[in-house]
Amino acid sequence: MTEARDHAEWEAAGGPRVTLERLLSVVGSGALELDTAPGGPAVAVGGATVLDVLAPEIRPRELVLAVGVAAGSAQAVDVVRRAGAAGACGVVFGPERPEGSLGALRSAAHEAGTAVLFRTWYRWEELVAVLRAGLAAAGVPPLPAARGLVLGDLDGLADAVAALVGGSVTIEDTESRVLAYSSTEENVDEMRRLTILGRRVPAWRVAAMRDAGFFRALWTTDDVLHRRAQGDNPERLVCAVRAGGEVLGSVWVAAVAGRPLSPNAAEALRAASRAAAPHLLHHRTRGADSRLVEDAARALLEERGSAEVLAERAALPAREPCAVLAVGAGAGAAGPEPAGEASRMYALLALHCAALGHRIVVVPAGGRALVLVSALDRDADRAREQVTALGTALATRLTAATGAPVRAGLGEVVPALARAARSRRSAEQALKALTRTGGARTVAWVEDVADTIGVLQVLEALREAELPPGTSVARLAAFDAEHAGSRLVETLRAYLDHFGDVPAAARSLSLHPNSMRYRLGRITAVSGLDLASPDARLLAQLQLRLALGDPEQGRGGGA
């Protein structure tokens, strides 16, 4: 089955339609700039591929990267026309834009109905990796059997490929270390058994393949290599996995129990190697032992772990400045998000941090994520600028990618990993305040929201305080409970929040000012509250906030 047909069936089955506009929002404006879009930015994107001038096949809905093709050349015009004829969504050229000769290119794009884009400061190999990982994060399934895989699930990918090719599968890095293998239940050959048990191809076997020139052939072709059956060793297929010009690893297929591989095994493996690229990129971003790294980072941030252990597991510098960002989506609901949504946010965080060039560890924390970013500038002011820029970029890109407001609390820059927990505390305080206040601000340091943090701390200290019975707010709450439709507590909150400005408070409740004044009279009559008393107003405001509870913690208090 062709890749185009795979995506057509996927879309027909109700899969999320990834548009060019959505892809650009996921990878960020720093990667690509849209120049011409005859069909608008809502055209569907099914993949990203590098144009091969020796085998110039262009597939429908693909974003074609015209490496080595000058935008002002006649060849560029030909590529755009062929892309349009093939149904490609767009063509990406290098950053050079000779304005005097772009008219013909844009005219060809409008005639062909395909978009023209330009890469920015990314190298081609980086752009390929970011686009393919971005497509996977945005929801494009690279293989029909791999639908639903979380980005980075190499074991799931190995099982999906095994089902397609009818054999056993291993996914290896460039050092012949086993990253994942399929859960084949049948008997396997001795070489596969040794490879899986040792989590790497035996050294003697690697040496023999290297001496025979096998790796040189593998790393220099996009095609599937075939090794014939020899004695007890069944036939094998292998294909390199690459992102642009960078080799990430390989996918191996071996026949099982003397049964031949599927007739289309080579074609399926070729497609699988493309599908594996974003997964291997994510794996590399998070580290080979991501669970161990995550556990070590969590322990350090909770002040029960070792900076040296995390530095060793994650290859982070232990004695360079670092900071923690607390990132959360939504209006402030605590409690865990659905597993798929949470995994997707963590994958997007890792993707964007890697694309921005930062060395990070992402630690899930309920509905939030803690991002430990290391190797910051040794100059304090420049380090703060780096953290601010990263937090702003993450909040902007994740908001665009997820469709939900994402906010980032910026933790204090500390001189070494050993003090990362201190940075985490300030980051979480800032995020909690941002979540509480809402509004347009999406990124903040503690000092930016210090007043809100102070109020939250006062409320937390008062939460267990036993207030006297029969306060003004308590009487108002009781009256509202007994009289359906009465909104005296809400009215008092609006009045106090607007510093006694009756017209402003009325507008916030969609009331006429005279109706607001009538309600204030009712409040005084029902509760006996003296609005002229500073003490009465202060107690009422504190008790109203305690009654509403802290949305970050989901706790409420009785009025």
Coordinates of C-alpha atoms in Angstrom, one line a residue:
M1 CA 0.0 0.0 0.0
T2 CA 1.4 3.4 -0.9
E3 CA 2.1 6.1 1.6
A4 CA -0.4 8.4 -0.1
R5 CA -3.1 5.8 0.2
D6 CA -2.2 5.2 3.9
H7 CA -2.8 8.9 4.6
A8 CA -6.0 9.0 2.6
E9 CA -7.4 6.1 4.6
W10 CA -6.2 7.6 7.8
E11 CA -7.9 10.9 7.1
A12 CA -11.1 9.1 5.9
A13 CA -11.1 7.2 9.2
G14 CA -11.3 10.5 11.0
G15 CA -7.7 11.1 11.9
P16 CA -6.7 14.7 12.8
R17 CA -6.1 16.7 9.6
V18 CA -2.7 18.4 9.9
T19 CA -2.6 21.6 7.9
L20 CA 0.4 23.7 6.8
E21 CA -0.7 26.4 9.2
R22 CA -0.7 23.9 12.1
L23 CA 2.7 22.5 11.1
L24 CA 4.2 26.0 11.0
S25 CA 2.7 26.7 14.5
V26 CA 4.2 23.5 15.9
V27 CA 7.8 23.9 14.5
G28 CA 7.8 27.7 15.0
S29 CA 8.3 30.7 12.7
G30 CA 12.1 30.4 13.3
A31 CA 12.2 27.3 11.1
L32 CA 10.2 28.3 8.0
E33 CA 8.8 31.4 6.4
L34 CA 5.7 31.2 4.2
D35 CA 6.1 33.2 1.0
T36 CA 3.3 32.1 -1.3
A37 CA 0.3 30.0 -0.5
P38 CA -2.2 29.9 -3.4
G39 CA -4.4 27.4 -1.6
G40 CA -4.1 29.2 1.7
P41 CA -2.4 27.9 4.8
A42 CA -5.2 25.3 5.5
V43 CA -3.8 22.8 2.9
A44 CA -3.2 19.3 4.3
V45 CA 0.4 18.1 5.0
G46 CA 1.1 14.4 4.9
G47 CA 4.9 14.4 5.3
A48 CA 8.2 16.1 4.6
T49 CA 10.8 14.8 2.1
V50 CA 14.1 15.9 0.6
L51 CA 14.0 16.2 -3.2
D52 CA 16.3 13.6 -4.8
V53 CA 17.4 15.0 -8.2
L54 CA 18.4 11.5 -9.3
A55 CA 15.0 10.0 -8.4
P56 CA 12.7 13.0 -8.4
E57 CA 9.4 11.3 -7.3
I58 CA 7.1 13.7 -5.5
R59 CA 4.2 12.4 -3.5
P60 CA 0.8 14.0 -2.8
R61 CA 0.5 16.3 0.3
E62 CA 4.2 16.2 1.0
L63 CA 6.3 19.2 1.8
V64 CA 9.2 19.0 -0.6
L65 CA 12.6 20.3 0.6
A66 CA 14.4 21.5 -2.5
V67 CA 18.0 21.1 -1.2
G68 CA 20.6 22.5 -3.6
V69 CA 18.0 24.2 -5.9
A70 CA 18.4 28.0 -6.1
A71 CA 15.1 29.8 -5.7
G72 CA 15.8 32.1 -8.6
S73 CA 16.7 29.4 -11.1
A74 CA 14.7 27.8 -13.9
Q75 CA 15.1 24.4 -12.0
A76 CA 13.2 25.9 -9.1
V77 CA 10.3 26.8 -11.3
D78 CA 10.3 23.3 -12.7
V79 CA 10.3 21.8 -9.2
V80 CA 7.3 23.9 -8.2
R81 CA 5.4 22.9 -11.3
R82 CA 6.1 19.2 -10.8
A83 CA 5.2 19.5 -7.1
G84 CA 1.8 21.1 -8.1
A85 CA 1.1 18.4 -10.6
A86 CA 1.9 15.7 -8.0
G87 CA -0.4 17.3 -5.4
A88 CA 2.4 18.3 -3.0
C89 CA 1.4 20.9 -0.5
G90 CA 4.5 23.0 -0.9
V91 CA 8.2 23.4 -1.7
V92 CA 10.9 24.7 0.6
F93 CA 13.9 26.5 -0.7
G94 CA 17.1 27.8 1.0
P95 CA 17.3 31.2 2.7
E96 CA 18.6 33.1 -0.4
R97 CA 15.9 35.1 -2.0
P98 CA 17.0 37.0 -5.1
E99 CA 14.1 39.4 -5.3
G100 CA 14.6 40.2 -9.0
S101 CA 14.0 36.7 -10.1
L102 CA 11.3 35.5 -7.7
G103 CA 8.4 36.7 -9.8
A104 CA 8.6 33.6 -12.1
L105 CA 8.7 31.3 -9.1
R106 CA 5.7 32.9 -7.5
S107 CA 3.8 32.8 -10.8
A108 CA 4.6 29.1 -11.2
A109 CA 3.4 28.5 -7.6
H110 CA 0.0 30.2 -8.3
E111 CA -0.4 28.3 -11.5
A112 CA 0.5 25.0 -9.9
G113 CA -1.5 25.7 -6.7
T114 CA 1.4 24.8 -4.4
A115 CA 3.0 26.9 -1.6
V116 CA 6.5 28.3 -1.6
L117 CA 8.4 28.5 1.7
F118 CA 12.0 29.5 2.7
R119 CA 14.0 28.0 5.5
T120 CA 15.6 30.4 7.9
W121 CA 18.7 29.8 10.1
Y122 CA 18.3 26.0 10.4
R123 CA 20.7 23.8 8.4
W124 CA 18.9 21.4 6.0
E125 CA 19.5 18.4 8.1
E126 CA 18.2 20.2 11.2
L127 CA 15.1 21.3 9.3
V128 CA 14.3 17.8 8.1
A129 CA 14.6 16.4 11.7
V130 CA 12.4 19.2 13.2
L131 CA 9.8 18.9 10.4
R132 CA 9.4 15.2 10.7
A133 CA 9.4 15.3 14.5
G134 CA 6.9 18.2 14.3
L135 CA 4.6 16.2 12.0
A136 CA 4.7 13.3 14.4
A137 CA 3.9 15.6 17.3
A138 CA 1.1 17.3 15.4
G139 CA -0.6 13.9 14.7
V140 CA 0.6 12.6 11.3
P141 CA 0.9 8.8 11.6
P142 CA 4.1 7.8 9.6
L143 CA 2.9 4.2 9.2
P144 CA -0.7 2.8 9.2
A145 CA 0.4 0.1 11.7
A146 CA 2.0 2.8 13.9
R147 CA -1.2 4.8 14.6
G148 CA -1.5 5.9 18.2
L149 CA 2.2 5.5 19.0
V150 CA 3.5 8.1 21.4
L151 CA 6.5 10.0 20.0
G152 CA 9.6 8.0 21.1
D153 CA 7.8 4.7 21.6
L154 CA 10.5 2.6 19.8
D155 CA 9.2 -0.7 21.1
G156 CA 5.8 0.0 19.8
L157 CA 7.3 1.0 16.4
A158 CA 9.3 -2.2 16.3
D159 CA 6.1 -4.2 16.9
A160 CA 4.3 -2.2 14.2
V161 CA 7.0 -2.8 11.6
A162 CA 7.2 -6.5 12.5
A163 CA 3.5 -6.9 11.8
L164 CA 4.0 -5.3 8.4
V165 CA 7.0 -7.3 7.2
G166 CA 6.2 -10.7 8.8
G167 CA 9.5 -11.0 10.6
S168 CA 11.4 -9.9 13.8
V169 CA 12.7 -6.3 14.0
T170 CA 15.4 -4.6 15.9
I171 CA 16.1 -0.8 15.9
E172 CA 19.7 0.1 16.5
D173 CA 21.8 3.2 16.8
T174 CA 24.9 3.9 14.8
E175 CA 27.1 2.0 17.2
S176 CA 25.0 -1.2 16.7
R177 CA 23.4 -0.8 20.2
V178 CA 19.8 -2.2 20.4
L179 CA 17.3 0.6 21.1
A180 CA 14.2 -1.5 20.7
Y181 CA 13.1 -4.9 19.4
S182 CA 9.8 -6.5 18.4
S183 CA 8.1 -8.9 20.8
T184 CA 8.2 -11.9 18.5
E185 CA 7.0 -15.0 20.3
E186 CA 8.4 -17.6 17.8
N187 CA 11.9 -19.0 18.0
V188 CA 14.6 -16.6 16.7
D189 CA 18.0 -17.3 15.3
E190 CA 21.1 -17.3 17.5
M191 CA 22.4 -14.0 16.3
R192 CA 19.2 -12.2 17.2
R193 CA 19.1 -13.9 20.6
L194 CA 22.7 -12.8 21.3
T195 CA 22.0 -9.3 20.1
I196 CA 18.9 -8.9 22.2
L197 CA 20.4 -10.4 25.4
G198 CA 23.5 -8.2 25.1
R199 CA 21.5 -5.1 23.9
R200 CA 24.0 -4.8 21.1
V201 CA 25.3 -6.7 18.1
P202 CA 28.2 -8.9 19.2
A203 CA 31.5 -7.2 18.8
W204 CA 33.0 -9.8 16.5
R205 CA 30.0 -9.5 14.2
V206 CA 30.3 -5.7 14.1
A207 CA 34.0 -6.0 13.2
A208 CA 33.3 -8.5 10.4
M209 CA 30.6 -6.3 8.9
R210 CA 32.9 -3.3 9.2
D211 CA 35.8 -5.1 7.5
A212 CA 33.5 -6.2 4.7
G213 CA 32.4 -2.6 4.0
F214 CA 28.8 -3.3 5.0
F215 CA 28.4 -0.2 7.2
R216 CA 29.9 2.1 4.6
A217 CA 27.3 0.8 2.1
L218 CA 24.5 1.1 4.7
W219 CA 25.2 4.7 5.8
T220 CA 25.6 6.0 2.2
T221 CA 22.3 4.7 0.7
D222 CA 18.6 5.3 1.3
D223 CA 17.8 1.9 -0.1
V224 CA 17.1 -1.4 1.7
L225 CA 20.1 -3.8 1.8
H226 CA 19.5 -7.5 1.6
R227 CA 21.6 -10.2 3.3
R228 CA 20.8 -13.7 2.1
A229 CA 20.2 -16.6 4.4
Q230 CA 23.4 -18.4 5.3
G231 CA 23.2 -21.7 7.2
D232 CA 21.3 -21.1 10.4
N233 CA 21.1 -17.4 9.8
P234 CA 17.9 -16.4 8.0
E235 CA 17.6 -13.7 5.4
R236 CA 17.8 -10.1 6.7
L237 CA 16.8 -6.7 5.5
V238 CA 18.2 -3.4 6.8
C239 CA 17.7 0.2 6.1
A240 CA 19.3 3.3 7.5
V241 CA 17.3 5.9 9.4
R242 CA 18.4 9.5 8.7
A243 CA 17.2 13.0 9.2
G244 CA 18.5 15.1 6.3
G245 CA 22.2 14.3 6.0
E246 CA 22.5 12.9 9.5
V247 CA 22.3 9.1 10.1
L248 CA 20.4 8.3 13.3
G249 CA 20.5 4.5 13.2
S250 CA 19.0 1.5 11.4
V251 CA 16.0 -0.8 11.3
W252 CA 16.8 -4.6 10.8
V253 CA 14.3 -7.3 9.8
A254 CA 15.0 -11.0 10.1
A255 CA 12.9 -13.9 8.9
V256 CA 11.6 -16.1 11.6
A257 CA 11.3 -19.9 11.9
G258 CA 12.1 -20.5 8.2
R259 CA 9.1 -18.5 7.1
P260 CA 9.8 -16.0 4.2
L261 CA 9.2 -12.3 4.8
S262 CA 6.2 -10.6 3.3
P263 CA 6.4 -9.9 -0.4
N264 CA 6.4 -6.2 0.2
A265 CA 8.8 -6.3 3.1
A266 CA 11.4 -4.1 1.5
E267 CA 8.9 -1.4 0.6
A268 CA 7.4 -1.5 4.1
L269 CA 10.9 -1.3 5.7
R270 CA 11.8 1.7 3.5
A271 CA 8.6 3.5 4.7
A272 CA 9.4 2.4 8.3
S273 CA 12.9 4.0 8.1
R274 CA 11.2 7.3 7.4
A275 CA 8.7 6.7 10.2
A276 CA 11.5 5.9 12.6
A277 CA 13.3 9.3 12.2
P278 CA 11.1 11.4 14.5
H279 CA 11.1 8.6 17.1
L280 CA 14.9 8.3 17.1
L281 CA 15.2 12.0 17.2
H282 CA 12.9 12.2 20.3
H283 CA 14.8 9.2 21.8
R284 CA 18.1 11.1 21.3
T285 CA 16.6 14.3 22.7
R286 CA 15.5 12.6 25.9
G287 CA 18.5 10.2 26.2
A288 CA 18.8 6.5 26.0
D289 CA 17.7 5.9 29.5
S290 CA 15.0 8.4 29.7
R291 CA 13.2 6.9 32.6
L292 CA 16.4 6.8 34.7
V293 CA 17.1 10.4 33.7
E294 CA 13.6 11.5 34.5
D295 CA 13.7 9.7 37.9
A296 CA 17.1 11.3 38.8
A297 CA 15.8 14.7 37.8
R298 CA 12.6 14.3 39.8
A299 CA 14.6 13.2 42.8
L300 CA 16.9 16.2 42.5
L301 CA 14.0 18.7 42.1
E302 CA 12.3 17.2 45.2
E303 CA 15.5 17.6 47.2
R304 CA 16.1 13.9 47.7
G305 CA 18.5 13.2 44.8
S306 CA 22.0 13.7 43.7
A307 CA 23.2 16.3 41.2
E308 CA 26.1 14.1 40.3
V309 CA 23.8 11.1 39.5
L310 CA 21.7 13.3 37.2
A311 CA 24.7 14.9 35.6
E312 CA 26.1 11.4 34.8
R313 CA 22.8 10.0 33.5
A314 CA 21.8 13.0 31.4
A315 CA 25.3 14.2 30.4
L316 CA 24.5 17.6 31.9
P317 CA 27.2 19.9 33.4
A318 CA 26.9 19.8 37.1
R319 CA 28.6 23.1 37.9
E320 CA 27.2 25.4 35.3
P321 CA 24.2 27.8 35.7
C322 CA 20.7 26.2 35.3
A323 CA 17.1 27.0 35.9
V324 CA 13.7 25.3 36.0
L325 CA 10.6 26.3 34.1
A326 CA 7.2 25.2 35.3
V327 CA 4.9 24.8 32.2
G328 CA 1.2 24.3 32.4
A329 CA -1.7 24.3 30.0
G330 CA -5.4 25.3 30.6
A331 CA -7.0 27.7 32.9
G332 CA -5.6 26.1 36.0
A333 CA -7.3 22.8 36.6
A334 CA -5.1 20.6 38.6
G335 CA -5.2 16.8 38.5
P336 CA -3.8 14.7 35.7
E337 CA -4.5 15.3 32.1
P338 CA -5.4 12.4 29.8
A339 CA -2.2 10.4 29.2
G340 CA -2.1 11.0 25.5
E341 CA -2.4 14.8 25.9
A342 CA 0.2 14.9 28.7
S343 CA 2.6 12.8 26.6
R344 CA 2.0 15.0 23.7
M345 CA 2.8 18.1 25.7
Y346 CA 6.0 16.6 27.1
A347 CA 7.0 15.5 23.5
L348 CA 6.4 19.0 22.2
L349 CA 8.4 20.5 25.1
A350 CA 11.4 18.3 24.3
L351 CA 11.0 19.0 20.6
H352 CA 11.0 22.7 20.9
C353 CA 13.7 22.9 23.5
A354 CA 16.0 20.8 21.3
A355 CA 15.1 22.9 18.2
L356 CA 16.1 26.0 20.2
G357 CA 19.4 24.5 21.1
H358 CA 19.0 23.9 24.9
R359 CA 20.1 20.9 26.9
I360 CA 17.0 20.0 29.0
V361 CA 15.3 17.3 31.0
V362 CA 11.5 17.3 31.0
V363 CA 9.9 16.0 34.2
P364 CA 6.1 15.3 34.2
A365 CA 4.4 16.8 37.3
G366 CA 0.6 16.0 37.2
G367 CA -0.9 18.3 34.6
R368 CA 2.2 20.4 34.4
A369 CA 5.8 19.8 33.3
L370 CA 9.1 20.9 34.9
V371 CA 11.7 21.8 32.4
L372 CA 15.3 21.7 33.8
V373 CA 17.5 23.7 31.4
S374 CA 21.2 23.6 32.0
A375 CA 24.5 25.1 30.6
L376 CA 23.1 28.6 30.7
D377 CA 25.4 31.6 30.2
R378 CA 27.7 32.3 33.2
D379 CA 26.7 36.0 33.0
A380 CA 23.6 36.4 35.2
D381 CA 21.8 38.9 33.0
R382 CA 22.4 36.9 29.9
A383 CA 21.2 33.7 31.6
R384 CA 18.0 35.4 32.6
E385 CA 17.5 36.6 29.0
Q386 CA 18.0 33.0 27.9
V387 CA 15.4 31.7 30.3
T388 CA 12.9 34.5 29.4
A389 CA 13.3 33.8 25.7
L390 CA 12.9 30.0 26.2
G391 CA 9.8 30.4 28.4
T392 CA 8.2 32.9 25.9
A393 CA 8.9 30.6 23.0
L394 CA 7.5 27.5 24.7
A395 CA 4.3 29.3 25.9
T396 CA 3.7 30.7 22.4
R397 CA 4.5 27.6 20.4
L398 CA 2.6 25.2 22.7
T399 CA -0.4 27.4 22.9
A400 CA -0.5 27.4 19.1
A401 CA 0.1 23.6 18.9
T402 CA -2.3 22.5 21.6
G403 CA -5.1 25.1 21.2
A404 CA -5.1 25.7 25.0
P405 CA -3.4 28.6 26.8
V406 CA 0.0 27.5 28.0
R407 CA 1.9 29.5 30.7
A408 CA 5.4 29.2 32.0
G409 CA 6.7 30.2 35.4
L410 CA 10.4 31.1 35.3
G411 CA 12.6 29.7 38.1
E412 CA 15.5 31.6 39.6
V413 CA 18.8 31.0 37.8
V414 CA 21.1 29.0 40.1
P415 CA 24.8 28.4 39.8
A416 CA 24.8 24.6 39.7
L417 CA 22.5 21.5 39.4
A418 CA 22.7 20.9 43.2
R419 CA 20.5 24.0 43.7
A420 CA 17.9 23.2 41.1
A421 CA 15.2 22.5 43.7
R422 CA 15.4 26.2 44.7
S423 CA 14.8 27.2 41.1
R424 CA 11.9 24.7 40.9
R425 CA 10.2 26.3 43.9
S426 CA 10.2 29.7 42.4
A427 CA 9.1 28.5 39.0
E428 CA 6.1 26.7 40.6
Q429 CA 5.2 29.8 42.6
A430 CA 5.3 31.9 39.4
L431 CA 3.2 29.4 37.5
K432 CA 0.6 29.2 40.3
A433 CA 0.3 32.9 40.4
L434 CA -0.1 33.1 36.6
T435 CA -2.7 30.4 36.7
R436 CA -4.6 32.1 39.5
T437 CA -4.8 35.6 37.9
G438 CA -5.3 34.4 34.3
G439 CA -5.2 37.3 31.9
A440 CA -2.9 37.9 28.9
R441 CA 0.4 37.4 30.7
T442 CA 1.8 33.9 29.9
V443 CA 5.4 34.1 31.3
A444 CA 6.6 35.5 34.6
W445 CA 9.4 35.5 37.2
V446 CA 8.5 35.5 40.9
E447 CA 9.1 39.3 41.1
D448 CA 6.6 39.9 38.3
V449 CA 3.8 38.3 40.3
A450 CA 5.0 38.8 43.8
D451 CA 1.8 40.4 45.1
T452 CA -0.3 37.5 43.9
I453 CA 2.1 35.0 45.4
G454 CA 2.0 36.9 48.7
V455 CA -1.8 36.7 48.7
L456 CA -1.8 33.0 48.0
Q457 CA 0.7 32.4 50.8
V458 CA -1.5 34.5 53.2
L459 CA -4.6 32.5 52.2
E460 CA -2.7 29.2 52.7
A461 CA -1.7 30.3 56.2
L462 CA -5.3 31.3 57.0
R463 CA -6.9 28.2 55.5
E464 CA -7.0 26.3 58.8
A465 CA -7.9 29.3 60.8
E466 CA -11.2 29.0 62.7
L467 CA -13.2 32.1 61.9
P468 CA -16.0 33.2 64.3
P469 CA -19.5 32.2 63.3
G470 CA -21.8 34.7 61.8
T471 CA -19.4 36.8 59.8
S472 CA -20.9 39.1 57.2
V473 CA -19.8 36.8 54.3
A474 CA -21.2 33.7 56.1
R475 CA -24.6 35.4 56.5
L476 CA -24.6 36.4 52.8
A477 CA -23.7 32.8 51.7
A478 CA -26.5 31.5 53.9
F479 CA -28.9 33.9 52.3
D480 CA -27.9 33.0 48.8
A481 CA -28.3 29.3 49.6
E482 CA -31.8 29.8 50.9
H483 CA -32.9 32.1 48.0
A484 CA -32.5 30.7 44.5
G485 CA -31.2 33.3 42.1
S486 CA -29.7 35.5 44.8
R487 CA -26.1 36.6 43.9
L488 CA -25.2 38.7 46.8
V489 CA -21.8 37.0 47.5
E490 CA -20.8 37.4 43.8
T491 CA -21.9 41.1 43.9
L492 CA -19.9 41.8 47.0
R493 CA -16.8 40.2 45.4
A494 CA -17.1 42.3 42.3
Y495 CA -17.6 45.5 44.3
L496 CA -14.5 44.8 46.4
D497 CA -12.4 43.7 43.5
H498 CA -13.2 47.0 41.7
F499 CA -12.3 49.2 44.7
G500 CA -15.9 50.3 45.3
D501 CA -16.2 51.6 41.7
V502 CA -19.9 50.9 41.2
P503 CA -20.1 51.3 37.4
A504 CA -17.0 49.1 36.8
A505 CA -18.4 46.4 39.2
A506 CA -21.8 46.6 37.4
R507 CA -20.2 46.1 34.0
S508 CA -18.3 43.0 35.2
L509 CA -21.6 41.5 36.2
S510 CA -23.6 42.8 33.2
L511 CA -25.8 44.9 35.5
H512 CA -27.1 48.5 35.4
P513 CA -25.4 50.6 38.0
N514 CA -28.7 51.3 39.7
S515 CA -29.2 47.5 40.0
M516 CA -25.7 47.3 41.5
R517 CA -26.5 49.9 44.1
Y518 CA -29.8 48.1 45.0
R519 CA -27.8 44.9 45.6
L520 CA -25.3 46.7 47.7
G521 CA -28.2 47.9 49.8
R522 CA -29.5 44.4 50.2
I523 CA -26.0 43.2 51.2
T524 CA -25.9 45.8 54.0
A525 CA -29.4 44.9 55.1
V526 CA -28.8 41.1 55.0
S527 CA -25.3 40.8 56.5
G528 CA -24.8 44.0 58.5
L529 CA -21.5 44.5 56.6
D530 CA -20.1 48.0 57.2
L531 CA -18.5 48.8 53.8
A532 CA -16.9 51.9 55.3
S533 CA -14.9 49.8 57.7
P534 CA -11.4 48.9 56.5
D535 CA -11.3 45.9 58.8
A536 CA -14.7 44.6 57.6
R537 CA -13.7 45.0 54.0
L538 CA -10.3 43.2 54.5
L539 CA -11.9 40.3 56.3
A540 CA -14.6 40.1 53.7
Q541 CA -12.1 39.9 50.8
L542 CA -10.0 37.3 52.6
Q543 CA -13.0 35.2 53.4
L544 CA -14.4 35.5 49.8
R545 CA -11.0 34.3 48.4
L546 CA -10.9 31.4 50.9
A547 CA -14.5 30.5 50.0
L548 CA -13.7 30.4 46.3
G549 CA -10.7 28.2 47.0
D550 CA -7.4 28.0 45.1
P551 CA -8.1 26.8 41.6
E552 CA -4.5 25.5 41.3
Q553 CA -5.2 23.1 44.2
G554 CA -8.9 22.6 43.6
R555 CA -9.7 23.3 47.3
G556 CA -12.5 25.4 48.5
G557 CA -13.6 26.6 51.9
G558 CA -17.0 27.2 53.3
A559 CA -18.2 30.7 53.7

